[in-house]
Amino acid sequence: MNLNEIIALDKKYFMNTFGDRTPVAFSYGRGMYLYSTDGAGYLDFLGGIAVSSLGHSHPGLVDAISEQSRNMIHCSNLYYIENQALLAQEICMSSCADKVFFSNSGAEANEGAIKLARLYHRKKGSLDKYEIITLEDSFHGRTLATIAATGQPKYNLPFSPLTPKFKSVPMNDLGALEKAVDGNTCAIMLEPIQGESGVNPATYEYIKGVRDICDKNDILLIFDEVQCGMGRTGKLYGYMHYDVEPDIFTLAKALGGGFPIGALCAKDFVASAFEPGDHGSTFGGNPLACAAGLAVFRAYRDEKLVEKGAETGAYIFSLLDSLKEKHDVISDVRGSGLMIGMTFNKDIAVEVKARMFDRKILIGSVKKSIIRLLPPLVVKKEHADILIRELDSVLSGITGSKIQ
Ligand SMILES: *Cc1c(COP(=O)(O)O)cnc(C)c1O
């Protein structure tokens, strides 16, 4: 099918949740590039929104999925699953977690985290500790509980009445958090670096303070690392930037390199609240998804992708800082590793994204004035040079402020 035929079919049969999408359909990808149905190559600085960390069609991932699918795609959790046990081991050996449960998405991993936190207090006899405090501008998913957790009215107000006992407070404001905590507080759930609202990092002092508040009040600390985990920020997990350990954290997005899988990860003292029958999943932790996750960890190790991503990320930040010097329209460059946000002081983000698309480079925009870069961890300096060259030219074209 050509692009227009695909668009016509989509408009006729697919629910209009994504509106008018960027007018392209990709038929295959290789490394940092996606190729459209008409054969054009696009440099991918969005990585499927922090999913395709190995780049596209990584041979190790492709082989692992092909081989596993030839042997066995699905097997019920009524039986032991080798890949599931091995992937759980990978996560525990590389993090502060002692136990893992696999889901099929980020929202579903967060649902599990919320259930586990409530059950932990219930089984300790604290029946009134059920409220979860989250942050404003957060994003935790699209299910009914996770939209209630998401501190952005645009995601949850249309679906009220919301799942009760969630409230959100501003980020980097320990006073507001202290005020919100009471005898009903069960857990604080946050993204160490907020993704969907435009790459907003929590400060070091804030996260330290949050950990203290949790310890003093018998509150669980949950990190939603669905986006900032898996090497995205230059360390394998986002919490590693803060010298604290969460009691529970969740992963998804890059965990399967594009194959759907999420993980609920916890320390033993919390994880043990889940006893047989308390939680479950038909597809979660199936042999195929876990083969993908294992291939991701293998590639990270063999190709030193976290270290390389951190290095290229630092290079991109240095180039963006120079670009900021040159273009007054850039007001802020922030983030960590390969999780990068850039704010303009004019509402030009959508136009910048569109013009970059015309130049065959994929980036993301958030609201009207922020662009977001989440390239695969395999991105190289030569790709960054292309990105910056084109961004420079696009910004000069929009603002007419070319200063040489
Ligand atoms: C993407 C995202 C989710 C939701 O993940 P899904 O797989 O779409 O359910 C949750 N939390 C954060 C921080 C995310 O970035």
PDB file of C-alpha atoms and ligand atoms in Angstrom, residues 49-51 104-110 138-143 146 150 189-196 224-228 250-253 260-262 339 372, ligand 1:
ATOM      1  CA  ILE A  49       9.770   7.255  22.413  1.00  0.00           C
ATOM      2  CA  ALA A  50      12.701   5.775  24.343  1.00  0.00           C
ATOM      3  CA  VAL A  51      11.925   2.214  23.258  1.00  0.00           C
ATOM      4  CA  ASN A 104       3.294  -6.253  29.149  1.00  0.00           C
ATOM      5  CA  SER A 105       3.530  -2.472  29.404  1.00  0.00           C
ATOM      6  CA  GLY A 106       4.617   0.411  31.574  1.00  0.00           C
ATOM      7  CA  ALA A 107       1.137   1.229  32.821  1.00  0.00           C
ATOM      8  CA  GLU A 108       0.631  -2.371  33.798  1.00  0.00           C
ATOM      9  CA  ALA A 109       3.939  -2.458  35.693  1.00  0.00           C
ATOM     10  CA  ASN A 110       2.821   0.682  37.567  1.00  0.00           C
ATOM     11  CA  SER A 138       3.985  13.295  35.869  1.00  0.00           C
ATOM     12  CA  PHE A 139       3.012  10.510  33.509  1.00  0.00           C
ATOM     13  CA  HIS A 140       2.342   6.979  34.718  1.00  0.00           C
ATOM     14  CA  GLY A 141       0.219   5.441  31.968  1.00  0.00           C
ATOM     15  CA  ARG A 142      -3.288   5.250  30.526  1.00  0.00           C
ATOM     16  CA  THR A 143      -5.131   2.715  32.670  1.00  0.00           C
ATOM     17  CA  THR A 146      -2.405   5.170  36.354  1.00  0.00           C
ATOM     18  CA  THR A 150      -0.737  10.960  36.501  1.00  0.00           C
ATOM     19  CA  MET A 189       5.521   7.452  43.257  1.00  0.00           C
ATOM     20  CA  LEU A 190       7.620   9.584  40.926  1.00  0.00           C
ATOM     21  CA  GLU A 191       9.745   9.645  37.803  1.00  0.00           C
ATOM     22  CA  PRO A 192      13.280  10.755  38.805  1.00  0.00           C
ATOM     23  CA  ILE A 193      13.344  12.474  35.412  1.00  0.00           C
ATOM     24  CA  GLN A 194       9.879  13.237  34.069  1.00  0.00           C
ATOM     25  CA  GLY A 195       9.605  12.288  30.428  1.00  0.00           C
ATOM     26  CA  GLU A 196       6.223  13.009  28.874  1.00  0.00           C
ATOM     27  CA  ASP A 224       8.593   4.970  37.678  1.00  0.00           C
ATOM     28  CA  GLU A 225      11.615   4.266  35.484  1.00  0.00           C
ATOM     29  CA  VAL A 226       9.561   3.197  32.483  1.00  0.00           C
ATOM     30  CA  GLN A 227      11.198   5.954  30.440  1.00  0.00           C
ATOM     31  CA  CYS A 228      14.330   6.960  32.369  1.00  0.00           C
ATOM     32  CA  THR A 250       9.138  -0.107  37.270  1.00  0.00           C
ATOM     33  CA  LEU A 251      10.596  -0.612  33.799  1.00  0.00           C
ATOM     34  CA  ALA A 252       9.147  -1.056  30.321  1.00  0.00           C
ATOM     35  CA  LYS A 253       9.854   0.918  27.116  1.00  0.00           C
ATOM     36  CA  PRO A 260       6.420  -5.284  24.623  1.00  0.00           C
ATOM     37  CA  ILE A 261       7.460  -6.108  28.173  1.00  0.00           C
ATOM     38  CA  GLY A 262       7.340  -4.289  31.499  1.00  0.00           C
ATOM     39  CA  MET A 339      17.070  11.921  27.591  1.00  0.00           C
ATOM     40  CA  ARG A 372      12.501  16.109  23.118  1.00  0.00           C
TER      41      ARG A 372
HETATM   42  C1  LIG B   1       5.510   5.563  28.628  1.00  0.00           C
HETATM   43  C2  LIG B   1       5.397   5.674  30.097  1.00  0.00           C
HETATM   44  C3  LIG B   1       4.448   4.932  30.829  1.00  0.00           C
HETATM   45  C4  LIG B   1       3.386   4.089  30.172  1.00  0.00           C
HETATM   46  O1  LIG B   1       3.935   3.004  29.514  1.00  0.00           O
HETATM   47  P1  LIG B   1       2.964   2.142  28.524  1.00  0.00           P
HETATM   48  O2  LIG B   1       3.852   1.027  28.089  1.00  0.00           O
HETATM   49  O3  LIG B   1       2.573   3.072  27.420  1.00  0.00           O
HETATM   50  O4  LIG B   1       1.809   1.710  29.319  1.00  0.00           O
HETATM   51  C5  LIG B   1       4.466   5.030  32.208  1.00  0.00           C
HETATM   52  N1  LIG B   1       5.360   5.805  32.844  1.00  0.00           N
HETATM   53  C6  LIG B   1       6.273   6.534  32.172  1.00  0.00           C
HETATM   54  C7  LIG B   1       7.258   7.348  32.940  1.00  0.00           C
HETATM   55  C8  LIG B   1       6.323   6.503  30.788  1.00  0.00           C
HETATM   56  O5  LIG B   1       7.207   7.253  30.127  1.00  0.00           O
END
